[in-house]
Tab-separated table of C-alpha atoms in Angstrom:
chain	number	residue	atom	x	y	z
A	1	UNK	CA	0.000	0.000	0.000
A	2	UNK	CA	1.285	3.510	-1.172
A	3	UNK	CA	0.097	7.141	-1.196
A	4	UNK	CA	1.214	9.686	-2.917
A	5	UNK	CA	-0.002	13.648	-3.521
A	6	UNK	CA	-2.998	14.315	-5.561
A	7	UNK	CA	-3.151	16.412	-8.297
A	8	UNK	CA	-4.834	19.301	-6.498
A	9	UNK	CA	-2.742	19.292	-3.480
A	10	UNK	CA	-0.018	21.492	-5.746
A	11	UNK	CA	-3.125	23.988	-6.585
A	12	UNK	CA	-4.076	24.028	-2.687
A	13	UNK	CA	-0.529	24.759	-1.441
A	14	UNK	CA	-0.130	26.855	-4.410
A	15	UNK	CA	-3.050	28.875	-2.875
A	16	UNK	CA	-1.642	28.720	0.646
A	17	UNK	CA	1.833	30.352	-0.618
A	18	UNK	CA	0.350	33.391	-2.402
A	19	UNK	CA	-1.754	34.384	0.193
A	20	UNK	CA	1.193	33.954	3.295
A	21	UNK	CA	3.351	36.513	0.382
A	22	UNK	CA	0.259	38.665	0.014
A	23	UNK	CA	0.142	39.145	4.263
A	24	UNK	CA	3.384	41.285	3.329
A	25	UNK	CA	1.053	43.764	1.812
A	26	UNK	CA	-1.517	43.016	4.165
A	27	UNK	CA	-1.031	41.099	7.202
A	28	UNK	CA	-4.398	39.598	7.735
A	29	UNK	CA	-3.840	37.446	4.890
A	30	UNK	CA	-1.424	35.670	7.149
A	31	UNK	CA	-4.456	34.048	9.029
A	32	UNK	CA	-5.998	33.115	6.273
A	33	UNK	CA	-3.338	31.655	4.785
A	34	UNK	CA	-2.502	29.671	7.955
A	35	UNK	CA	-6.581	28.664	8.059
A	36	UNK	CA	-6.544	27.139	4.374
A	37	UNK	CA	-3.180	25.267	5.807
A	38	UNK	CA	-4.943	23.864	8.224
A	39	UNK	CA	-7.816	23.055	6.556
A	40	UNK	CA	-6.304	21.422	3.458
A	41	UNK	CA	-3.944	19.395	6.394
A	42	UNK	CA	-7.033	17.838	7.737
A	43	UNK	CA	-8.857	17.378	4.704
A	44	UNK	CA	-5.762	15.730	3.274
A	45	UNK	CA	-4.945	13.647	6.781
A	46	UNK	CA	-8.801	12.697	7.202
A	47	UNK	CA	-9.199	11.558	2.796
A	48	UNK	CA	-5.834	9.273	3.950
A	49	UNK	CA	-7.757	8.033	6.374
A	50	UNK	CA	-10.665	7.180	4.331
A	51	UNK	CA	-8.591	5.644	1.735
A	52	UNK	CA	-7.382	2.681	4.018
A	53	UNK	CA	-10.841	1.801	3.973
A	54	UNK	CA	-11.311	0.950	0.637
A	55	UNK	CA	-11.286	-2.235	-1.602
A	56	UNK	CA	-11.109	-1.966	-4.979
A	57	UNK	CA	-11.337	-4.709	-7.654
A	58	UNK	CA	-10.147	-4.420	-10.835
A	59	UNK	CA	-11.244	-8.015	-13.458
A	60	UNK	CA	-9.893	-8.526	-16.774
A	61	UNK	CA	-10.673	-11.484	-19.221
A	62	UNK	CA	-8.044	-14.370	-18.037
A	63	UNK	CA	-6.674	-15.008	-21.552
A	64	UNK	CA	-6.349	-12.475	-24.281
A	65	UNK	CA	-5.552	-13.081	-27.993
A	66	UNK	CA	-4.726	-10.720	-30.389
A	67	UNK	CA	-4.096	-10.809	-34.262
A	68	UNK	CA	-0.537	-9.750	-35.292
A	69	UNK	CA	-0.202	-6.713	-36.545
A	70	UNK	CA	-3.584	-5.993	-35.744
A	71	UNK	CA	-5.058	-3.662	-33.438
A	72	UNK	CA	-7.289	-4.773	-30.600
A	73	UNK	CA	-9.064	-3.224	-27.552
A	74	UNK	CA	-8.420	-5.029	-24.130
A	75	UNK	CA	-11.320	-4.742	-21.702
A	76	UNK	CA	-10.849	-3.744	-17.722
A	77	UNK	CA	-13.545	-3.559	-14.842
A	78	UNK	CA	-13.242	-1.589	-11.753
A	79	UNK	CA	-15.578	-2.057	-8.642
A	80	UNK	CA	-15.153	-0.483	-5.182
A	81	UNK	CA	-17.381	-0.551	-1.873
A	82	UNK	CA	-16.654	3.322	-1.090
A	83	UNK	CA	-19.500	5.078	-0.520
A	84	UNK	CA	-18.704	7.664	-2.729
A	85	UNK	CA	-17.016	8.631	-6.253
A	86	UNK	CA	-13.842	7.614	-6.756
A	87	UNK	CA	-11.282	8.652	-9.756
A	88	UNK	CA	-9.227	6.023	-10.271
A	89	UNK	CA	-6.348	5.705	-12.828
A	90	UNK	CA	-5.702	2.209	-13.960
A	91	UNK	CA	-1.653	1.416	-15.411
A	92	UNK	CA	-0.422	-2.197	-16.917
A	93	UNK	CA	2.880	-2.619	-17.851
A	94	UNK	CA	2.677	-4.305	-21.537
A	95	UNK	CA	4.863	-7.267	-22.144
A	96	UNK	CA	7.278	-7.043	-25.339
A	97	UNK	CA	4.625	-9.242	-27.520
A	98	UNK	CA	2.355	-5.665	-27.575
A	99	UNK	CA	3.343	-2.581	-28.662
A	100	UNK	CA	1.734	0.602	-29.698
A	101	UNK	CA	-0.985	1.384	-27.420
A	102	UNK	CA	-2.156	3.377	-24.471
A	103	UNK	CA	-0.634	1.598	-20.931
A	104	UNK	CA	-3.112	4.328	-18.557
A	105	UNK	CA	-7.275	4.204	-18.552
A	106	UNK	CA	-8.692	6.194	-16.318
A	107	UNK	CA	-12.416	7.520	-15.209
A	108	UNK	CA	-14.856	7.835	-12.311
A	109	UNK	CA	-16.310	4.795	-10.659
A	110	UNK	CA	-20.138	5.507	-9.227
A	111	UNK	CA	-20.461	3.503	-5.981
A	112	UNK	CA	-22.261	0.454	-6.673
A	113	UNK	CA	-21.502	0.370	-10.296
A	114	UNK	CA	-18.930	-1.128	-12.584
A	115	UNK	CA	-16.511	1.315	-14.307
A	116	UNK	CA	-14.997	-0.358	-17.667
A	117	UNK	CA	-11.695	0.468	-19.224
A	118	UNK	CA	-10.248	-0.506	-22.437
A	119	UNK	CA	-6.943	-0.053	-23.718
A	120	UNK	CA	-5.751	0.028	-27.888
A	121	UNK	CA	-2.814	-2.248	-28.075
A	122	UNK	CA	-1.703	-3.968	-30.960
A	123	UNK	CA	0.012	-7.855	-31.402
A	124	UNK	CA	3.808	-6.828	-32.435
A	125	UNK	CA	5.325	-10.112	-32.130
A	126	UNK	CA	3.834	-13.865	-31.831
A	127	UNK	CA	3.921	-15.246	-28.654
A	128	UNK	CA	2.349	-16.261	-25.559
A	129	UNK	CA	3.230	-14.041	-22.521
A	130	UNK	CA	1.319	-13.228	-18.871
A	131	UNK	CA	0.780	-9.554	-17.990
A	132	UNK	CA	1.493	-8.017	-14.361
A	133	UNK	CA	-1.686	-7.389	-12.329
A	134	UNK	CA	-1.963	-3.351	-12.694
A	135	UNK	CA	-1.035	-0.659	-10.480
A	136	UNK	CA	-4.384	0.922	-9.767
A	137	UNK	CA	-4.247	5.115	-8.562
A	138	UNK	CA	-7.686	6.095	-6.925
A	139	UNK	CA	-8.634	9.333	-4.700
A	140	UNK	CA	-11.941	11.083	-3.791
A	141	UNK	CA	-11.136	15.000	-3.488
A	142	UNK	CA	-7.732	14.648	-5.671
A	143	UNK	CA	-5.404	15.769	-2.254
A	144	UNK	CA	-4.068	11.978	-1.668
A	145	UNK	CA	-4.150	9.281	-3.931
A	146	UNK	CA	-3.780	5.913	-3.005
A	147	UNK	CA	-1.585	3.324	-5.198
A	148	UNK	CA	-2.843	-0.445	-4.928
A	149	UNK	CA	-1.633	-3.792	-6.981
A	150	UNK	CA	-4.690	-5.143	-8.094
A	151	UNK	CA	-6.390	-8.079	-9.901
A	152	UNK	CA	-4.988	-11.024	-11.089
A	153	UNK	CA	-2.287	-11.320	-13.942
A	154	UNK	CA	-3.808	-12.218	-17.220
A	155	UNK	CA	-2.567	-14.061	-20.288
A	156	UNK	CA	-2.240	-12.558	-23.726
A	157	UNK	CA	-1.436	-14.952	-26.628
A	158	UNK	CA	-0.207	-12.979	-30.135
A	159	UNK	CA	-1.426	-15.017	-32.837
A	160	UNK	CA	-0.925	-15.119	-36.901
A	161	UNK	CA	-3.156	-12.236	-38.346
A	162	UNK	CA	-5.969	-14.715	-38.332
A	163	UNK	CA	-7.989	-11.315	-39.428
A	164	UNK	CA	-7.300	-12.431	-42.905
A	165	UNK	CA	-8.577	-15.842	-42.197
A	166	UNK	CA	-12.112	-14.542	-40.842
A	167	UNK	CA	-12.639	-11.868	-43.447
A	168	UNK	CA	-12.064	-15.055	-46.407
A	169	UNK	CA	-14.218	-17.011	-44.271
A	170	UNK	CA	-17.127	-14.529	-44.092
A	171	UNK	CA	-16.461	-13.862	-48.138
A	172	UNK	CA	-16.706	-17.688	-49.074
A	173	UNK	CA	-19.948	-18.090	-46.387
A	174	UNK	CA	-21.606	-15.156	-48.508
A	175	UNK	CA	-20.981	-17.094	-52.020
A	176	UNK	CA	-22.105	-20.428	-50.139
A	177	UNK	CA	-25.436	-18.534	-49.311
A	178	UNK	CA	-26.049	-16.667	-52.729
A	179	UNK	CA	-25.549	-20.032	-54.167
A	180	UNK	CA	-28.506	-21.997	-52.347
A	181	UNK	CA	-30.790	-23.496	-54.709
A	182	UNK	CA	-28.276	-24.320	-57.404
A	183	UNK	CA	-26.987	-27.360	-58.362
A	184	UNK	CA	-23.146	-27.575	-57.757
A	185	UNK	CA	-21.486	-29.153	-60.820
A	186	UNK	CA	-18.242	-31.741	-60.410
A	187	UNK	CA	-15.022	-30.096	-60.691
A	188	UNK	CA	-13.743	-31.632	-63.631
A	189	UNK	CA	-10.568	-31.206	-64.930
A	190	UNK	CA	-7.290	-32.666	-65.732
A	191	UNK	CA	-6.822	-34.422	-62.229
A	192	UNK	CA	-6.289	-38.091	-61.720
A	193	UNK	CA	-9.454	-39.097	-60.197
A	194	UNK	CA	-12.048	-41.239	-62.493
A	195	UNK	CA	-15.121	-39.554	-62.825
A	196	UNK	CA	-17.079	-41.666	-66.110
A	197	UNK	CA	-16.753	-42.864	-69.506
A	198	UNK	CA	-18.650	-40.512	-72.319
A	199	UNK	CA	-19.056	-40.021	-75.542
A	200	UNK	CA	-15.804	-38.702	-77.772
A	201	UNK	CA	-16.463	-35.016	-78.971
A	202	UNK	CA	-13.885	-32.715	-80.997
A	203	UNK	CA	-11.309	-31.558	-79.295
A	204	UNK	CA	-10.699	-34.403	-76.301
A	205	UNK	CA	-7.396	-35.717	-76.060
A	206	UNK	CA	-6.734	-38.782	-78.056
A	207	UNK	CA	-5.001	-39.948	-75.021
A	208	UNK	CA	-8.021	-39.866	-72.717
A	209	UNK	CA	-9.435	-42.584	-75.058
A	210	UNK	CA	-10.368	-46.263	-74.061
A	211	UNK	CA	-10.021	-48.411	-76.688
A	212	UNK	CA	-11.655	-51.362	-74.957
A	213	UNK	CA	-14.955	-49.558	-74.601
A	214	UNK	CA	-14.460	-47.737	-77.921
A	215	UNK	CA	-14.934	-51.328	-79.221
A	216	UNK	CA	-17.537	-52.262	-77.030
A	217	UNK	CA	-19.767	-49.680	-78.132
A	218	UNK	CA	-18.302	-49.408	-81.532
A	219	UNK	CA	-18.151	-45.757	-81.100
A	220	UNK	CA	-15.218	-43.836	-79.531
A	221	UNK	CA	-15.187	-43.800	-75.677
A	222	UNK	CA	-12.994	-41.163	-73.546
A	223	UNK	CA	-12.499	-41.793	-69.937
A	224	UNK	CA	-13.328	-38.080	-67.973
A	225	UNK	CA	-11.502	-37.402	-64.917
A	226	UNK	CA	-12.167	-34.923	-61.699
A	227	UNK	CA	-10.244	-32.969	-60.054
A	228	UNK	CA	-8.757	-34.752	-56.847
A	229	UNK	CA	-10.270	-33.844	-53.647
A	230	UNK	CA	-8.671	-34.885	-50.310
A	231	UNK	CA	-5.162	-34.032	-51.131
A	232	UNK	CA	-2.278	-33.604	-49.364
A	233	UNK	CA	-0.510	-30.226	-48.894
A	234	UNK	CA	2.358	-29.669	-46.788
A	235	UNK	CA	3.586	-26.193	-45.815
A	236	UNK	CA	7.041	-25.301	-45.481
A	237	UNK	CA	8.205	-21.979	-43.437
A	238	UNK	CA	12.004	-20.991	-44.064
A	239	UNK	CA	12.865	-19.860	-40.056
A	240	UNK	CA	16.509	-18.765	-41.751
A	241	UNK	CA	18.780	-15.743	-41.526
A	242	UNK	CA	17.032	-14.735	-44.174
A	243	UNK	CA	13.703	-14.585	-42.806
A	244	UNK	CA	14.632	-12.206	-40.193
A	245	UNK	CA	14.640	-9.039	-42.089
A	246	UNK	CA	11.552	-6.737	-41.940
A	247	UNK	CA	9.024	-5.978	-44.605
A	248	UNK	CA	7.242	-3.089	-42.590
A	249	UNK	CA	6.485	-3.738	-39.094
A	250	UNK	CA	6.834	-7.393	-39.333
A	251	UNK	CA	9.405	-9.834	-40.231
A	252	UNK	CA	9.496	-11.922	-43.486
A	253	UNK	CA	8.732	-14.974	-41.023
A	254	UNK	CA	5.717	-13.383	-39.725
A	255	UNK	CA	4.482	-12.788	-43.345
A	256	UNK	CA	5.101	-16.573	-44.108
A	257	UNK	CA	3.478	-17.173	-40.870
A	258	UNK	CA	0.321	-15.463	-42.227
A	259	UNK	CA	0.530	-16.728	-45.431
A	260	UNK	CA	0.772	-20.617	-43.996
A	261	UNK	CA	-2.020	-20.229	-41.647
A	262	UNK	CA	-4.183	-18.734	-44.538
A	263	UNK	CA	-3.460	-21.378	-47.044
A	264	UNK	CA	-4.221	-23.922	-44.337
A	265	UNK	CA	-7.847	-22.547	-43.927
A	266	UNK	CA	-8.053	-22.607	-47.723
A	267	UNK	CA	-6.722	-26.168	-47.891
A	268	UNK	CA	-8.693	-27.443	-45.265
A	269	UNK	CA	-12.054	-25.557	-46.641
A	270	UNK	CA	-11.206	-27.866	-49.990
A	271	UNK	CA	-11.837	-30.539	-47.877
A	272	UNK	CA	-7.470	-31.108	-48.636
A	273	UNK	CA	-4.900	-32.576	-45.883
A	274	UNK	CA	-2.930	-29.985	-44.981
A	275	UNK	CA	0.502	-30.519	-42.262
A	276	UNK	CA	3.412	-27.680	-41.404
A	277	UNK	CA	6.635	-27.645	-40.609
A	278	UNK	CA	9.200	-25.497	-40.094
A	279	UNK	CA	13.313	-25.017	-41.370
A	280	UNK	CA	16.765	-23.409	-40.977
A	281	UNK	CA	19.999	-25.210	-40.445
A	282	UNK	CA	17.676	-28.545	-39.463
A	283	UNK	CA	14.034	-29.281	-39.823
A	284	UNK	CA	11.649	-29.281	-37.299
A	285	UNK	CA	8.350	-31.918	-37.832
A	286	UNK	CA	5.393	-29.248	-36.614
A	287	UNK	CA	2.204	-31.005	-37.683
A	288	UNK	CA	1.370	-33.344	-39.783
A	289	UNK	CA	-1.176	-33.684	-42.518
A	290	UNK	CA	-4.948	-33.859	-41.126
A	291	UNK	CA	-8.178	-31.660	-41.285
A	292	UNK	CA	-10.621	-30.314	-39.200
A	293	UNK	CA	-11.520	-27.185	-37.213
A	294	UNK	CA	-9.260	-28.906	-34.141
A	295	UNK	CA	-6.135	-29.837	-36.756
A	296	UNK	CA	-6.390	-25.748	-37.804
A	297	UNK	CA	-6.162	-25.043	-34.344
A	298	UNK	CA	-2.739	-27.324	-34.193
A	299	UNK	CA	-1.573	-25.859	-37.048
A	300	UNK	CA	-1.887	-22.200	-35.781
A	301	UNK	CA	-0.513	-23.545	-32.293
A	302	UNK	CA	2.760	-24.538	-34.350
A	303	UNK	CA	2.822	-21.463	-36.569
A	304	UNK	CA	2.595	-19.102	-33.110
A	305	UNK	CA	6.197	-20.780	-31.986
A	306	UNK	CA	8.006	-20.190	-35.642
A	307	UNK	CA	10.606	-17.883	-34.995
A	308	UNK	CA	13.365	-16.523	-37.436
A	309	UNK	CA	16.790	-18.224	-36.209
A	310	UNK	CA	20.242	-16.547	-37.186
A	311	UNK	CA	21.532	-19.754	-38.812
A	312	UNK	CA	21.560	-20.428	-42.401
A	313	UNK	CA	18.828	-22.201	-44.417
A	314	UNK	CA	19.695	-25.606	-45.588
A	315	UNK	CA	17.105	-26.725	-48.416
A	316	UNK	CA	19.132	-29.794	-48.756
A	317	UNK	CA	18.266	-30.641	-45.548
A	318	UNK	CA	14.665	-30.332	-45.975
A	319	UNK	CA	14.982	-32.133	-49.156
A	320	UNK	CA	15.581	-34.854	-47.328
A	321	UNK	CA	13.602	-34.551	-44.351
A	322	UNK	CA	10.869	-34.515	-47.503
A	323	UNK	CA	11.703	-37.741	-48.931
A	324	UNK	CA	11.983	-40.016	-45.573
A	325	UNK	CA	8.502	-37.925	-44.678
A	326	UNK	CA	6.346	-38.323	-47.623
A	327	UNK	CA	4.527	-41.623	-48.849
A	328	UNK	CA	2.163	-40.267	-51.103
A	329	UNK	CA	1.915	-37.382	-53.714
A	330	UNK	CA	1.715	-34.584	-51.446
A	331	UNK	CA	1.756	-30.408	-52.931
A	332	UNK	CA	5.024	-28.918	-51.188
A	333	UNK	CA	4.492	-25.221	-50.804
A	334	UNK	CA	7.922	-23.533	-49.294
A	335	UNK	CA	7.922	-20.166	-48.139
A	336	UNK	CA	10.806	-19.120	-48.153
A	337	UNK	CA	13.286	-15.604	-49.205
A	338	UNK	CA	15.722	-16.041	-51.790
A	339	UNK	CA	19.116	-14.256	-51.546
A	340	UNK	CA	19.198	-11.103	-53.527
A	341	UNK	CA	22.168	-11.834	-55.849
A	342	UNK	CA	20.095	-14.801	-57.440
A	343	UNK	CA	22.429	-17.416	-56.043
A	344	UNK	CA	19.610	-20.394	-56.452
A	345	UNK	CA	21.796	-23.235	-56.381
A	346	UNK	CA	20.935	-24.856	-53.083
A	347	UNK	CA	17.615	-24.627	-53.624
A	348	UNK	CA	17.964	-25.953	-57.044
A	349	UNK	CA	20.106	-28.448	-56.284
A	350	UNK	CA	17.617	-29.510	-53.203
């Protein structure tokens, strides 16, 4: 428990000093000037007083996550049992993971009656870290304030911009809904999947033919294919040297980060099998392929812990981390930064 002056307790003495120089000029004002003394003494004295009194309560959310680079608003609520007003100045000390936003809310809690705060941080860095209970000023006529610890300390997780994610999520839920009604046609294409024999029009590819049911029906016969669903894709994020520069505020690993975790919703809305790992100077396994709203959750679990290492990127390595790995045809998407010169070769050579 602290106290310190209020902010009108320089005003009041203020007062008290001009009018004990004015009783130069006219010595009454010496009185008076040793009266408001007095008074603000007791006033101050019996508010210090009153102060021990008090309990106040300040409740925040026990886990907070934030989008990187994103801005956010992070809720506070103070209660008291004075019977009175109370200003009260609420400061948190913002772990390295936030950046950019106001660390003071202040206002005047009504007895009886919740006061909420916010505060406009922003996600600066991915991360999970746990946040200080605040330092909490409060005071009723402004001559003593008192300076508490309260609440509890609070986690806040920094997560890949996942805004991206929700805004193509709403977008693709809108087509979903304008196309009700319709009937959805197969994808076809030139995939690998069978979908039917059909007739043999201009233009197919003489390959596509089948010659045993061409002669069954006497007639050509092509064989159609779909495009494959249920694929496997498997995400690759270079944690390198390389990946440790800055491309505004964030790092070219955060921007792969993004990327991943976006192409992983995608993937995963395609009904596709979609894993992640991570690289540098070794390879680190990260998730494997799956889908599902709980494997997305995995994924972006994995993705919060990449972080850019200053060792150099071996593709060769992950070249052959790829081949023990992979059993199947699998899409390999590597993100990854290329050296400026255009020297290739490793990754060519991988």
């Amino acid at each position: 428990m602290r106290f310190r002056p209020g902010e009108r307790i320089g005003r009041a003495l203020l007062v008290v000093a001009l009018l004990t120089a004015g009783a130069v000029v006219y010595w009454p004002l010496a009185f008076v000037g040793a009266g408001a003394a007095l008074a603000i003494l007791v006033l101050a004295s019996g508010e210090l007083v009153a102060l021990r009194k008090v309990t106040v309560r300040v409740s925040r959310p026990p886990i907070a996550v934030l989008s990187l680079g994103e801005a956010a608003t992070l809720p506070a609520e103070v209660t008291h049992d004075a019977g009175a007003r109370l200003k009260v100045a609420v400061r948190t000390l913002w772990p390295t993971v936030l950046g950019g936003g106001s660390s003071t809310a202040s206002g005047v809690a009504v007895p009886g009656e919740p006061l909420a705060l916010s505060y406009q941080v922003s996600g600066v860095a991915r991360g999970e870290m746990q946040i200080d209970p605040p330092h909490l000023a409060f005071t009723r006529f402004g001559l003593v304030d008192r300076i508490v610890e309260a609440g509890a300390p609070q986690t806040v997780r920094v997560l890949p911009n996942l805004r991206a994610v929700q805004r193509l999520h709403a977008r693709l839920n809108a087509l979903f809904l304008r196309g009700l009604g319709t009937r959805l046609a197969p994808r076809i294409g030139q995939g690998r999947e069978f979908d039917r024999l059909r007739d043999y029009v201009s233009g197919d590819d003489f390959r596509q033919i089948s010659w045993k049911a061409s002669a069954r029906q006497r007639k050509l016969i092509v064989r159609q294919f779909r495009v494959e669903r249920s694929q496997d894709v498997l995400l690759c994020v270079d944690r390198g040297h390389r990946m440790a520069g800055r491309i505004g505020p964030l790092t070219r690993t955060d921007h792969a980060v993004n990327a991943a975790v976006l192409s992983a919703y995608v993937c995963n809305r395609a009904e596709d099998r979609t894993g992640m790992l991570s690289f540098s100077a070794d390879v680190e396994k990260g998730v494997a392929q799956g889908r599902g709203a709980a494997h997305l959750a995995a994924i972006t679990r994995f993705a919060t812990s990449v972080a850019p290492e200053f060792l150099p990127t071996d593709y060769r390595a992950l070249s052959a981390h790829l081949r023990r790995r992979l059993r199947s045809r699998t899409l390999v998407l590597i993100l990854t930064a290329l050296p400026e010169r255009g020297d290739h070769g490793d990754l060519l050579a991988a």
